[in-house]
Amino acid sequence: NNTITALGVGNNKIGDEGCRYLCEGLKTNNTITALNVARNNIGVEGCRYLCEILKTNNTITALGVGNNKIGDEGCRYLCEGLKTNNTI
């Protein structure tokens, strides 16, 4: 899709598996600038997938991950992705 710039899938209980599929789709997307995955029961594995997207994506400027089950380990994954991300 070349027109969607904001994607809000918050409060849909997609979990880690849904986050994996979402991130697969985002690998080739270069138009989404805002991604909201808040309140989706995303845990450590979901954060691992988000980490990989954050490392390579250069269009997302806003990411909402609040109210998930990220924990300390998930936070470490997100931080790892943010180390090389220069748009968020």
PDB file of N, CA, C and O in Angstrom, residues 8-83:
ATOM      1  N   GLY A   8      -3.338   1.998  13.115  1.00  0.00           N
ATOM      2  CA  GLY A   8      -3.711   1.793  14.514  1.00  0.00           C
ATOM      3  C   GLY A   8      -4.437   0.477  14.681  1.00  0.00           C
ATOM      4  O   GLY A   8      -5.564   0.332  14.211  1.00  0.00           O
ATOM      5  N   VAL A   9      -3.778  -0.473  15.293  1.00  0.00           N
ATOM      6  CA  VAL A   9      -4.398  -1.773  15.545  1.00  0.00           C
ATOM      7  C   VAL A   9      -4.516  -2.031  17.044  1.00  0.00           C
ATOM      8  O   VAL A   9      -4.595  -3.165  17.482  1.00  0.00           O
ATOM      9  N   GLY A  10      -4.538  -0.959  17.811  1.00  0.00           N
ATOM     10  CA  GLY A  10      -4.621  -1.073  19.255  1.00  0.00           C
ATOM     11  C   GLY A  10      -5.904  -1.735  19.722  1.00  0.00           C
ATOM     12  O   GLY A  10      -6.937  -1.679  19.058  1.00  0.00           O
ATOM     13  N   ASN A  11      -5.799  -2.398  20.870  1.00  0.00           N
ATOM     14  CA  ASN A  11      -6.940  -3.011  21.547  1.00  0.00           C
ATOM     15  C   ASN A  11      -7.603  -4.105  20.705  1.00  0.00           C
ATOM     16  O   ASN A  11      -8.819  -4.208  20.658  1.00  0.00           O
ATOM     17  N   ASN A  12      -6.793  -4.904  20.046  1.00  0.00           N
ATOM     18  CA  ASN A  12      -7.312  -5.994  19.219  1.00  0.00           C
ATOM     19  C   ASN A  12      -6.829  -7.376  19.653  1.00  0.00           C
ATOM     20  O   ASN A  12      -7.117  -8.359  18.991  1.00  0.00           O
ATOM     21  N   LYS A  13      -6.046  -7.435  20.714  1.00  0.00           N
ATOM     22  CA  LYS A  13      -5.559  -8.710  21.262  1.00  0.00           C
ATOM     23  C   LYS A  13      -4.838  -9.558  20.222  1.00  0.00           C
ATOM     24  O   LYS A  13      -5.034 -10.766  20.149  1.00  0.00           O
ATOM     25  N   ILE A  14      -3.981  -8.924  19.409  1.00  0.00           N
ATOM     26  CA  ILE A  14      -3.282  -9.674  18.369  1.00  0.00           C
ATOM     27  C   ILE A  14      -2.187 -10.565  18.945  1.00  0.00           C
ATOM     28  O   ILE A  14      -1.786 -11.538  18.317  1.00  0.00           O
ATOM     29  N   GLY A  15      -1.674 -10.234  20.107  1.00  0.00           N
ATOM     30  CA  GLY A  15      -0.643 -11.044  20.738  1.00  0.00           C
ATOM     31  C   GLY A  15       0.647 -11.081  19.945  1.00  0.00           C
ATOM     32  O   GLY A  15       0.837 -10.357  18.967  1.00  0.00           O
ATOM     33  N   ASP A  16       1.542 -11.982  20.361  1.00  0.00           N
ATOM     34  CA  ASP A  16       2.847 -12.099  19.719  1.00  0.00           C
ATOM     35  C   ASP A  16       2.730 -12.607  18.283  1.00  0.00           C
ATOM     36  O   ASP A  16       3.431 -12.141  17.389  1.00  0.00           O
ATOM     37  N   GLU A  17       1.831 -13.562  18.064  1.00  0.00           N
ATOM     38  CA  GLU A  17       1.669 -14.125  16.727  1.00  0.00           C
ATOM     39  C   GLU A  17       1.159 -13.077  15.737  1.00  0.00           C
ATOM     40  O   GLU A  17       1.671 -12.947  14.623  1.00  0.00           O
ATOM     41  N   GLY A  18       0.166 -12.324  16.139  1.00  0.00           N
ATOM     42  CA  GLY A  18      -0.352 -11.261  15.284  1.00  0.00           C
ATOM     43  C   GLY A  18       0.689 -10.190  15.031  1.00  0.00           C
ATOM     44  O   GLY A  18       0.780  -9.638  13.932  1.00  0.00           O
ATOM     45  N   CYS A  19       1.490  -9.904  16.052  1.00  0.00           N
ATOM     46  CA  CYS A  19       2.562  -8.923  15.903  1.00  0.00           C
ATOM     47  C   CYS A  19       3.581  -9.419  14.878  1.00  0.00           C
ATOM     48  O   CYS A  19       4.100  -8.643  14.082  1.00  0.00           O
ATOM     49  N   ARG A  20       3.839 -10.711  14.894  1.00  0.00           N
ATOM     50  CA  ARG A  20       4.763 -11.289  13.909  1.00  0.00           C
ATOM     51  C   ARG A  20       4.253 -11.053  12.485  1.00  0.00           C
ATOM     52  O   ARG A  20       4.995 -10.609  11.611  1.00  0.00           O
ATOM     53  N   TYR A  21       2.974 -11.332  12.256  1.00  0.00           N
ATOM     54  CA  TYR A  21       2.398 -11.136  10.919  1.00  0.00           C
ATOM     55  C   TYR A  21       2.404  -9.662  10.526  1.00  0.00           C
ATOM     56  O   TYR A  21       2.695  -9.319   9.381  1.00  0.00           O
ATOM     57  N   LEU A  22       2.090  -8.804  11.473  1.00  0.00           N
ATOM     58  CA  LEU A  22       2.104  -7.373  11.218  1.00  0.00           C
ATOM     59  C   LEU A  22       3.505  -6.916  10.807  1.00  0.00           C
ATOM     60  O   LEU A  22       3.678  -6.181   9.827  1.00  0.00           O
ATOM     61  N   CYS A  23       4.503  -7.363  11.537  1.00  0.00           N
ATOM     62  CA  CYS A  23       5.877  -6.971  11.238  1.00  0.00           C
ATOM     63  C   CYS A  23       6.346  -7.515   9.896  1.00  0.00           C
ATOM     64  O   CYS A  23       7.118  -6.859   9.194  1.00  0.00           O
ATOM     65  N   GLU A  24       5.881  -8.698   9.535  1.00  0.00           N
ATOM     66  CA  GLU A  24       6.203  -9.240   8.207  1.00  0.00           C
ATOM     67  C   GLU A  24       5.722  -8.274   7.126  1.00  0.00           C
ATOM     68  O   GLU A  24       6.425  -8.002   6.165  1.00  0.00           O
ATOM     69  N   GLY A  25       4.507  -7.786   7.285  1.00  0.00           N
ATOM     70  CA  GLY A  25       3.960  -6.842   6.314  1.00  0.00           C
ATOM     71  C   GLY A  25       4.675  -5.511   6.311  1.00  0.00           C
ATOM     72  O   GLY A  25       4.773  -4.843   5.276  1.00  0.00           O
ATOM     73  N   LEU A  26       5.199  -5.114   7.456  1.00  0.00           N
ATOM     74  CA  LEU A  26       5.876  -3.823   7.561  1.00  0.00           C
ATOM     75  C   LEU A  26       7.291  -3.847   6.977  1.00  0.00           C
ATOM     76  O   LEU A  26       7.873  -2.796   6.718  1.00  0.00           O
ATOM     77  N   LYS A  27       7.833  -5.024   6.766  1.00  0.00           N
ATOM     78  CA  LYS A  27       9.200  -5.122   6.247  1.00  0.00           C
ATOM     79  C   LYS A  27       9.375  -4.389   4.921  1.00  0.00           C
ATOM     80  O   LYS A  27      10.429  -3.826   4.658  1.00  0.00           O
ATOM     81  N   THR A  28       8.357  -4.398   4.107  1.00  0.00           N
ATOM     82  CA  THR A  28       8.475  -3.770   2.786  1.00  0.00           C
ATOM     83  C   THR A  28       7.690  -2.470   2.677  1.00  0.00           C
ATOM     84  O   THR A  28       7.640  -1.872   1.608  1.00  0.00           O
ATOM     85  N   ASN A  29       7.092  -2.031   3.765  1.00  0.00           N
ATOM     86  CA  ASN A  29       6.299  -0.805   3.730  1.00  0.00           C
ATOM     87  C   ASN A  29       7.197   0.403   3.930  1.00  0.00           C
ATOM     88  O   ASN A  29       8.056   0.412   4.810  1.00  0.00           O
ATOM     89  N   ASN A  30       6.974   1.435   3.129  1.00  0.00           N
ATOM     90  CA  ASN A  30       7.769   2.654   3.292  1.00  0.00           C
ATOM     91  C   ASN A  30       6.896   3.905   3.379  1.00  0.00           C
ATOM     92  O   ASN A  30       7.365   5.001   3.096  1.00  0.00           O
ATOM     93  N   THR A  31       5.631   3.730   3.766  1.00  0.00           N
ATOM     94  CA  THR A  31       4.744   4.886   3.889  1.00  0.00           C
ATOM     95  C   THR A  31       4.207   5.094   5.299  1.00  0.00           C
ATOM     96  O   THR A  31       3.846   6.210   5.649  1.00  0.00           O
ATOM     97  N   ILE A  32       4.146   4.051   6.103  1.00  0.00           N
ATOM     98  CA  ILE A  32       3.584   4.198   7.453  1.00  0.00           C
ATOM     99  C   ILE A  32       4.563   4.958   8.338  1.00  0.00           C
ATOM    100  O   ILE A  32       5.725   4.582   8.476  1.00  0.00           O
ATOM    101  N   THR A  33       4.074   6.043   8.908  1.00  0.00           N
ATOM    102  CA  THR A  33       4.903   6.852   9.798  1.00  0.00           C
ATOM    103  C   THR A  33       4.485   6.699  11.259  1.00  0.00           C
ATOM    104  O   THR A  33       5.262   7.012  12.148  1.00  0.00           O
ATOM    105  N   ALA A  34       3.256   6.253  11.492  1.00  0.00           N
ATOM    106  CA  ALA A  34       2.772   6.076  12.863  1.00  0.00           C
ATOM    107  C   ALA A  34       2.174   4.686  13.014  1.00  0.00           C
ATOM    108  O   ALA A  34       1.314   4.284  12.228  1.00  0.00           O
ATOM    109  N   LEU A  35       2.648   3.962  14.024  1.00  0.00           N
ATOM    110  CA  LEU A  35       2.168   2.610  14.284  1.00  0.00           C
ATOM    111  C   LEU A  35       1.748   2.509  15.745  1.00  0.00           C
ATOM    112  O   LEU A  35       2.532   2.790  16.652  1.00  0.00           O
ATOM    113  N   ASN A  36       0.504   2.108  15.966  1.00  0.00           N
ATOM    114  CA  ASN A  36      -0.005   1.941  17.324  1.00  0.00           C
ATOM    115  C   ASN A  36      -0.415   0.489  17.520  1.00  0.00           C
ATOM    116  O   ASN A  36      -1.342   0.006  16.879  1.00  0.00           O
ATOM    117  N   VAL A  37       0.301  -0.206  18.402  1.00  0.00           N
ATOM    118  CA  VAL A  37      -0.021  -1.589  18.741  1.00  0.00           C
ATOM    119  C   VAL A  37      -0.342  -1.728  20.229  1.00  0.00           C
ATOM    120  O   VAL A  37      -0.197  -2.795  20.814  1.00  0.00           O
ATOM    121  N   ALA A  38      -0.785  -0.648  20.835  1.00  0.00           N
ATOM    122  CA  ALA A  38      -1.091  -0.644  22.265  1.00  0.00           C
ATOM    123  C   ALA A  38      -2.253  -1.585  22.590  1.00  0.00           C
ATOM    124  O   ALA A  38      -3.111  -1.855  21.758  1.00  0.00           O
ATOM    125  N   ARG A  39      -2.245  -2.083  23.811  1.00  0.00           N
ATOM    126  CA  ARG A  39      -3.323  -2.929  24.360  1.00  0.00           C
ATOM    127  C   ARG A  39      -3.607  -4.148  23.477  1.00  0.00           C
ATOM    128  O   ARG A  39      -4.730  -4.392  23.069  1.00  0.00           O
ATOM    129  N   ASN A  40      -2.571  -4.913  23.198  1.00  0.00           N
ATOM    130  CA  ASN A  40      -2.710  -6.071  22.319  1.00  0.00           C
ATOM    131  C   ASN A  40      -2.140  -7.363  22.899  1.00  0.00           C
ATOM    132  O   ASN A  40      -1.957  -8.330  22.167  1.00  0.00           O
ATOM    133  N   ASN A  41      -1.833  -7.385  24.165  1.00  0.00           N
ATOM    134  CA  ASN A  41      -1.246  -8.578  24.792  1.00  0.00           C
ATOM    135  C   ASN A  41       0.056  -9.005  24.118  1.00  0.00           C
ATOM    136  O   ASN A  41       0.344 -10.188  23.994  1.00  0.00           O
ATOM    137  N   ILE A  42       0.820  -8.033  23.658  1.00  0.00           N
ATOM    138  CA  ILE A  42       2.118  -8.326  23.050  1.00  0.00           C
ATOM    139  C   ILE A  42       3.133  -8.534  24.160  1.00  0.00           C
ATOM    140  O   ILE A  42       3.225  -7.744  25.095  1.00  0.00           O
ATOM    141  N   GLY A  43       3.889  -9.610  24.033  1.00  0.00           N
ATOM    142  CA  GLY A  43       4.903  -9.944  25.031  1.00  0.00           C
ATOM    143  C   GLY A  43       6.299  -9.865  24.457  1.00  0.00           C
ATOM    144  O   GLY A  43       6.563  -9.151  23.485  1.00  0.00           O
ATOM    145  N   VAL A  44       7.187 -10.658  25.036  1.00  0.00           N
ATOM    146  CA  VAL A  44       8.600 -10.639  24.660  1.00  0.00           C
ATOM    147  C   VAL A  44       8.796 -10.985  23.191  1.00  0.00           C
ATOM    148  O   VAL A  44       9.547 -10.316  22.474  1.00  0.00           O
ATOM    149  N   GLU A  45       8.146 -12.032  22.708  1.00  0.00           N
ATOM    150  CA  GLU A  45       8.327 -12.436  21.315  1.00  0.00           C
ATOM    151  C   GLU A  45       7.868 -11.337  20.350  1.00  0.00           C
ATOM    152  O   GLU A  45       8.523 -11.074  19.345  1.00  0.00           O
ATOM    153  N   GLY A  46       6.753 -10.711  20.655  1.00  0.00           N
ATOM    154  CA  GLY A  46       6.282  -9.615  19.820  1.00  0.00           C
ATOM    155  C   GLY A  46       7.279  -8.472  19.783  1.00  0.00           C
ATOM    156  O   GLY A  46       7.504  -7.854  18.742  1.00  0.00           O
ATOM    157  N   CYS A  47       7.901  -8.211  20.909  1.00  0.00           N
ATOM    158  CA  CYS A  47       8.920  -7.160  20.970  1.00  0.00           C
ATOM    159  C   CYS A  47      10.136  -7.524  20.140  1.00  0.00           C
ATOM    160  O   CYS A  47      10.772  -6.658  19.544  1.00  0.00           O
ATOM    161  N   ARG A  48      10.430  -8.801  20.089  1.00  0.00           N
ATOM    162  CA  ARG A  48      11.555  -9.258  19.259  1.00  0.00           C
ATOM    163  C   ARG A  48      11.273  -8.954  17.788  1.00  0.00           C
ATOM    164  O   ARG A  48      12.150  -8.474  17.063  1.00  0.00           O
ATOM    165  N   TYR A  49      10.041  -9.178  17.357  1.00  0.00           N
ATOM    166  CA  TYR A  49       9.662  -8.863  15.969  1.00  0.00           C
ATOM    167  C   TYR A  49       9.694  -7.353  15.728  1.00  0.00           C
ATOM    168  O   TYR A  49      10.174  -6.899  14.691  1.00  0.00           O
ATOM    169  N   LEU A  50       9.178  -6.591  16.673  1.00  0.00           N
ATOM    170  CA  LEU A  50       9.202  -5.129  16.539  1.00  0.00           C
ATOM    171  C   LEU A  50      10.637  -4.621  16.478  1.00  0.00           C
ATOM    172  O   LEU A  50      10.943  -3.686  15.743  1.00  0.00           O
ATOM    173  N   CYS A  51      11.516  -5.237  17.246  1.00  0.00           N
ATOM    174  CA  CYS A  51      12.930  -4.858  17.261  1.00  0.00           C
ATOM    175  C   CYS A  51      13.524  -4.945  15.857  1.00  0.00           C
ATOM    176  O   CYS A  51      14.225  -4.033  15.415  1.00  0.00           O
ATOM    177  N   GLU A  52      13.228  -6.023  15.168  1.00  0.00           N
ATOM    178  CA  GLU A  52      13.773  -6.201  13.822  1.00  0.00           C
ATOM    179  C   GLU A  52      13.252  -5.133  12.870  1.00  0.00           C
ATOM    180  O   GLU A  52      14.005  -4.630  12.028  1.00  0.00           O
ATOM    181  N   ILE A  53      11.999  -4.767  13.002  1.00  0.00           N
ATOM    182  CA  ILE A  53      11.433  -3.701  12.167  1.00  0.00           C
ATOM    183  C   ILE A  53      12.097  -2.371  12.498  1.00  0.00           C
ATOM    184  O   ILE A  53      12.449  -1.594  11.617  1.00  0.00           O
ATOM    185  N   LEU A  54      12.272  -2.095  13.780  1.00  0.00           N
ATOM    186  CA  LEU A  54      12.879  -0.826  14.187  1.00  0.00           C
ATOM    187  C   LEU A  54      14.303  -0.686  13.666  1.00  0.00           C
ATOM    188  O   LEU A  54      14.760   0.419  13.377  1.00  0.00           O
ATOM    189  N   LYS A  55      15.000  -1.783  13.539  1.00  0.00           N
ATOM    190  CA  LYS A  55      16.381  -1.744  13.052  1.00  0.00           C
ATOM    191  C   LYS A  55      16.470  -1.325  11.593  1.00  0.00           C
ATOM    192  O   LYS A  55      17.464  -0.727  11.184  1.00  0.00           O
ATOM    193  N   THR A  56      15.455  -1.651  10.805  1.00  0.00           N
ATOM    194  CA  THR A  56      15.555  -1.423   9.366  1.00  0.00           C
ATOM    195  C   THR A  56      14.595  -0.369   8.822  1.00  0.00           C
ATOM    196  O   THR A  56      14.839   0.177   7.756  1.00  0.00           O
ATOM    197  N   ASN A  57      13.513  -0.096   9.531  1.00  0.00           N
ATOM    198  CA  ASN A  57      12.508   0.834   9.019  1.00  0.00           C
ATOM    199  C   ASN A  57      12.978   2.268   9.217  1.00  0.00           C
ATOM    200  O   ASN A  57      13.428   2.640  10.299  1.00  0.00           O
ATOM    201  N   ASN A  58      12.840   3.078   8.172  1.00  0.00           N
ATOM    202  CA  ASN A  58      13.260   4.477   8.302  1.00  0.00           C
ATOM    203  C   ASN A  58      12.113   5.440   8.022  1.00  0.00           C
ATOM    204  O   ASN A  58      12.343   6.602   7.713  1.00  0.00           O
ATOM    205  N   THR A  59      10.870   4.957   8.130  1.00  0.00           N
ATOM    206  CA  THR A  59       9.722   5.844   7.949  1.00  0.00           C
ATOM    207  C   THR A  59       8.880   6.009   9.204  1.00  0.00           C
ATOM    208  O   THR A  59       8.237   7.033   9.368  1.00  0.00           O
ATOM    209  N   ILE A  60       8.867   5.016  10.093  1.00  0.00           N
ATOM    210  CA  ILE A  60       8.061   5.125  11.311  1.00  0.00           C
ATOM    211  C   ILE A  60       8.689   6.165  12.240  1.00  0.00           C
ATOM    212  O   ILE A  60       9.859   6.060  12.606  1.00  0.00           O
ATOM    213  N   THR A  61       7.890   7.171  12.578  1.00  0.00           N
ATOM    214  CA  THR A  61       8.369   8.229  13.472  1.00  0.00           C
ATOM    215  C   THR A  61       7.661   8.205  14.820  1.00  0.00           C
ATOM    216  O   THR A  61       8.076   8.892  15.738  1.00  0.00           O
ATOM    217  N   ALA A  62       6.592   7.422  14.927  1.00  0.00           N
ATOM    218  CA  ALA A  62       5.856   7.305  16.192  1.00  0.00           C
ATOM    219  C   ALA A  62       5.424   5.860  16.379  1.00  0.00           C
ATOM    220  O   ALA A  62       4.885   5.236  15.454  1.00  0.00           O
ATOM    221  N   LEU A  63       5.675   5.322  17.566  1.00  0.00           N
ATOM    222  CA  LEU A  63       5.330   3.944  17.872  1.00  0.00           C
ATOM    223  C   LEU A  63       4.655   3.893  19.232  1.00  0.00           C
ATOM    224  O   LEU A  63       5.224   4.329  20.229  1.00  0.00           O
ATOM    225  N   GLY A  64       3.438   3.371  19.285  1.00  0.00           N
ATOM    226  CA  GLY A  64       2.712   3.225  20.545  1.00  0.00           C
ATOM    227  C   GLY A  64       2.654   1.770  20.952  1.00  0.00           C
ATOM    228  O   GLY A  64       2.115   0.937  20.230  1.00  0.00           O
ATOM    229  N   VAL A  65       3.235   1.441  22.105  1.00  0.00           N
ATOM    230  CA  VAL A  65       3.266   0.055  22.578  1.00  0.00           C
ATOM    231  C   VAL A  65       2.728  -0.081  24.005  1.00  0.00           C
ATOM    232  O   VAL A  65       2.917  -1.112  24.638  1.00  0.00           O
ATOM    233  N   GLY A  66       2.047   0.935  24.479  1.00  0.00           N
ATOM    234  CA  GLY A  66       1.573   0.935  25.865  1.00  0.00           C
ATOM    235  C   GLY A  66       0.589  -0.173  26.183  1.00  0.00           C
ATOM    236  O   GLY A  66      -0.083  -0.718  25.310  1.00  0.00           O
ATOM    237  N   ASN A  67       0.537  -0.518  27.449  1.00  0.00           N
ATOM    238  CA  ASN A  67      -0.422  -1.494  27.980  1.00  0.00           C
ATOM    239  C   ASN A  67      -0.341  -2.851  27.292  1.00  0.00           C
ATOM    240  O   ASN A  67      -1.349  -3.436  26.915  1.00  0.00           O
ATOM    241  N   ASN A  68       0.863  -3.345  27.120  1.00  0.00           N
ATOM    242  CA  ASN A  68       1.105  -4.696  26.637  1.00  0.00           C
ATOM    243  C   ASN A  68       1.819  -5.465  27.745  1.00  0.00           C
ATOM    244  O   ASN A  68       1.959  -4.974  28.864  1.00  0.00           O
ATOM    245  N   LYS A  69       2.259  -6.653  27.457  1.00  0.00           N
ATOM    246  CA  LYS A  69       2.953  -7.492  28.444  1.00  0.00           C
ATOM    247  C   LYS A  69       4.435  -7.571  28.106  1.00  0.00           C
ATOM    248  O   LYS A  69       5.022  -8.642  28.023  1.00  0.00           O
ATOM    249  N   ILE A  70       5.037  -6.409  27.906  1.00  0.00           N
ATOM    250  CA  ILE A  70       6.407  -6.321  27.412  1.00  0.00           C
ATOM    251  C   ILE A  70       7.431  -6.782  28.453  1.00  0.00           C
ATOM    252  O   ILE A  70       8.323  -7.549  28.138  1.00  0.00           O
ATOM    253  N   GLY A  71       7.327  -6.308  29.653  1.00  0.00           N
ATOM    254  CA  GLY A  71       8.276  -6.676  30.698  1.00  0.00           C
ATOM    255  C   GLY A  71       9.679  -6.181  30.415  1.00  0.00           C
ATOM    256  O   GLY A  71       9.937  -5.487  29.429  1.00  0.00           O
ATOM    257  N   ASP A  72      10.610  -6.572  31.284  1.00  0.00           N
ATOM    258  CA  ASP A  72      11.998  -6.129  31.156  1.00  0.00           C
ATOM    259  C   ASP A  72      12.672  -6.646  29.890  1.00  0.00           C
ATOM    260  O   ASP A  72      13.358  -5.913  29.189  1.00  0.00           O
ATOM    261  N   GLU A  73      12.469  -7.928  29.604  1.00  0.00           N
ATOM    262  CA  GLU A  73      13.127  -8.514  28.434  1.00  0.00           C
ATOM    263  C   GLU A  73      12.594  -7.904  27.131  1.00  0.00           C
ATOM    264  O   GLU A  73      13.354  -7.603  26.223  1.00  0.00           O
ATOM    265  N   GLY A  74      11.299  -7.712  27.058  1.00  0.00           N
ATOM    266  CA  GLY A  74      10.715  -7.077  25.882  1.00  0.00           C
ATOM    267  C   GLY A  74      11.221  -5.658  25.706  1.00  0.00           C
ATOM    268  O   GLY A  74      11.485  -5.215  24.594  1.00  0.00           O
ATOM    269  N   CYS A  75      11.372  -4.966  26.816  1.00  0.00           N
ATOM    270  CA  CYS A  75      11.899  -3.602  26.780  1.00  0.00           C
ATOM    271  C   CYS A  75      13.326  -3.601  26.245  1.00  0.00           C
ATOM    272  O   CYS A  75      13.696  -2.719  25.467  1.00  0.00           O
ATOM    273  N   ARG A  76      14.101  -4.599  26.623  1.00  0.00           N
ATOM    274  CA  ARG A  76      15.472  -4.701  26.103  1.00  0.00           C
ATOM    275  C   ARG A  76      15.470  -4.861  24.583  1.00  0.00           C
ATOM    276  O   ARG A  76      16.288  -4.265  23.888  1.00  0.00           O
ATOM    277  N   TYR A  77      14.544  -5.678  24.067  1.00  0.00           N
ATOM    278  CA  TYR A  77      14.446  -5.839  22.610  1.00  0.00           C
ATOM    279  C   TYR A  77      14.098  -4.512  21.939  1.00  0.00           C
ATOM    280  O   TYR A  77      14.694  -4.142  20.928  1.00  0.00           O
ATOM    281  N   LEU A  78      13.122  -3.804  22.483  1.00  0.00           N
ATOM    282  CA  LEU A  78      12.740  -2.519  21.901  1.00  0.00           C
ATOM    283  C   LEU A  78      13.908  -1.542  21.923  1.00  0.00           C
ATOM    284  O   LEU A  78      14.160  -0.841  20.939  1.00  0.00           O
ATOM    285  N   CYS A  79      14.628  -1.509  23.015  1.00  0.00           N
ATOM    286  CA  CYS A  79      15.788  -0.617  23.124  1.00  0.00           C
ATOM    287  C   CYS A  79      16.865  -0.989  22.110  1.00  0.00           C
ATOM    288  O   CYS A  79      17.510  -0.115  21.528  1.00  0.00           O
ATOM    289  N   GLU A  80      17.041  -2.282  21.896  1.00  0.00           N
ATOM    290  CA  GLU A  80      18.019  -2.743  20.913  1.00  0.00           C
ATOM    291  C   GLU A  80      17.649  -2.231  19.516  1.00  0.00           C
ATOM    292  O   GLU A  80      18.506  -1.759  18.771  1.00  0.00           O
ATOM    293  N   GLY A  81      16.372  -2.306  19.178  1.00  0.00           N
ATOM    294  CA  GLY A  81      15.917  -1.808  17.881  1.00  0.00           C
ATOM    295  C   GLY A  81      16.059  -0.310  17.761  1.00  0.00           C
ATOM    296  O   GLY A  81      16.378   0.210  16.686  1.00  0.00           O
ATOM    297  N   LEU A  82      15.837   0.382  18.858  1.00  0.00           N
ATOM    298  CA  LEU A  82      15.906   1.849  18.829  1.00  0.00           C
ATOM    299  C   LEU A  82      17.348   2.358  18.739  1.00  0.00           C
ATOM    300  O   LEU A  82      17.572   3.494  18.327  1.00  0.00           O
ATOM    301  N   LYS A  83      18.314   1.538  19.116  1.00  0.00           N
ATOM    302  CA  LYS A  83      19.702   1.970  19.054  1.00  0.00           C
ATOM    303  C   LYS A  83      20.114   2.365  17.644  1.00  0.00           C
ATOM    304  O   LYS A  83      20.901   3.301  17.467  1.00  0.00           O
TER     305      LYS A  83
END
